[in-house]
Short mmCIF file of C-alpha atoms in Angstrom, two decimals:
data_model
loop_
_atom_site.label_atom_id
_atom_site.label_comp_id
_atom_site.label_asym_id
_atom_site.label_seq_id
_atom_site.Cartn_x
_atom_site.Cartn_y
_atom_site.Cartn_z
CA ILE A 1 102.40 -0.15 88.27
CA VAL A 2 104.15 1.48 85.22
CA LYS A 3 106.25 -0.56 83.69
CA GLY A 4 103.10 -2.56 83.94
CA LEU A 5 100.95 -0.72 82.34
CA LEU A 6 103.47 0.52 79.75
CA ALA A 7 103.91 -3.72 79.00
CA GLN A 8 99.95 -3.20 78.22
CA GLY A 9 100.47 -1.39 75.75
CA LEU A 10 99.15 2.06 77.39
CA PRO A 11 100.61 5.61 77.16
CA VAL A 12 101.36 6.34 80.75
CA THR A 13 103.71 8.69 82.54
CA ALA A 14 104.82 8.93 86.14
CA THR A 15 105.94 12.42 87.42
CA VAL A 16 107.19 13.42 90.63
CA VAL A 17 107.09 17.11 91.79
CA ARG A 18 107.35 19.45 95.07
CA GLY A 19 104.71 21.52 96.28
CA ASP A 20 100.93 22.32 97.18
CA PRO A 21 99.69 18.65 96.77
CA PRO A 22 95.93 19.96 94.71
CA SER A 23 98.05 22.08 92.20
CA MET A 24 100.75 20.49 91.84
CA ILE A 25 99.32 17.83 90.39
CA LEU A 26 96.62 19.81 88.43
CA SER A 27 99.81 21.44 86.39
CA THR A 28 101.43 18.27 85.99
CA ALA A 29 97.99 16.96 84.21
CA GLN A 30 98.32 20.17 81.84
CA SER A 31 100.92 20.00 81.25
CA GLU A 32 101.62 16.61 80.66
CA GLY A 33 98.46 16.58 78.65
CA ALA A 34 96.87 14.12 80.93
CA SER A 35 93.29 12.76 79.28
CA VAL A 36 92.38 11.76 83.41
CA ILE A 37 93.89 11.63 86.30
CA VAL A 38 93.90 8.94 89.06
CA MET A 39 93.70 8.77 93.01
CA ALA A 40 93.87 6.55 95.74
CA THR A 41 91.84 6.73 98.33
CA HIS A 42 91.46 5.43 101.65
CA TRP A 43 87.74 6.74 101.43
CA ARG A 44 87.44 6.41 105.83
CA GLY A 45 83.91 5.15 106.02
CA ASN A 46 82.79 9.28 106.40
CA PHE A 47 81.51 11.55 103.88
CA ASP A 48 82.45 14.56 105.95
CA ALA A 49 85.98 13.30 106.60
CA PHE A 50 86.51 12.96 103.21
CA TRP A 51 86.18 16.38 102.31
CA GLU A 52 87.78 17.86 105.41
CA GLY A 53 91.14 19.29 104.63
CA SER A 54 91.57 16.07 101.77
CA VAL A 55 93.75 16.90 98.84
CA THR A 56 91.04 14.69 96.69
CA PRO A 57 87.67 16.80 96.58
CA LYS A 58 89.98 19.99 95.80
CA VAL A 59 91.82 18.32 93.02
CA MET A 60 88.13 17.05 92.03
CA SER A 61 86.52 20.35 92.04
CA ARG A 62 89.36 22.16 90.34
CA SER A 63 90.29 19.89 87.07
CA ALA A 64 89.91 19.98 83.19
CA VAL A 65 90.32 16.65 83.35
CA PRO A 66 88.13 13.62 84.89
CA VAL A 67 89.35 12.22 87.89
CA LEU A 68 88.97 8.54 88.41
CA LEU A 69 89.15 7.14 92.58
CA VAL A 70 90.66 4.24 92.97
CA ARG A 71 90.11 3.05 96.79
CA VAL A 72 93.29 1.21 98.95
CA ALA A 73 92.45 -1.08 101.49
CA ARG A 74 93.94 -0.37 105.18
CA ALA A 75 96.84 -2.12 106.98
CA GLU A 76 95.60 -5.17 108.57
#
């Protein structure tokens, strides 16, 4: 994905880190100077399930930059 975006002239970085996922996503975005955070979600169809224990709402509620959610299709 990164190679494809770079080939289109988009400034993209990918970083692998270990730790608490929401905290690491947010600290990496801040240290890298991210202008947006893109996250994949399965969006299980139940809005309550989305908010219960999910990394995504924790990132969304604490992020200083916009968060773009991309729905991932379920494997059949």
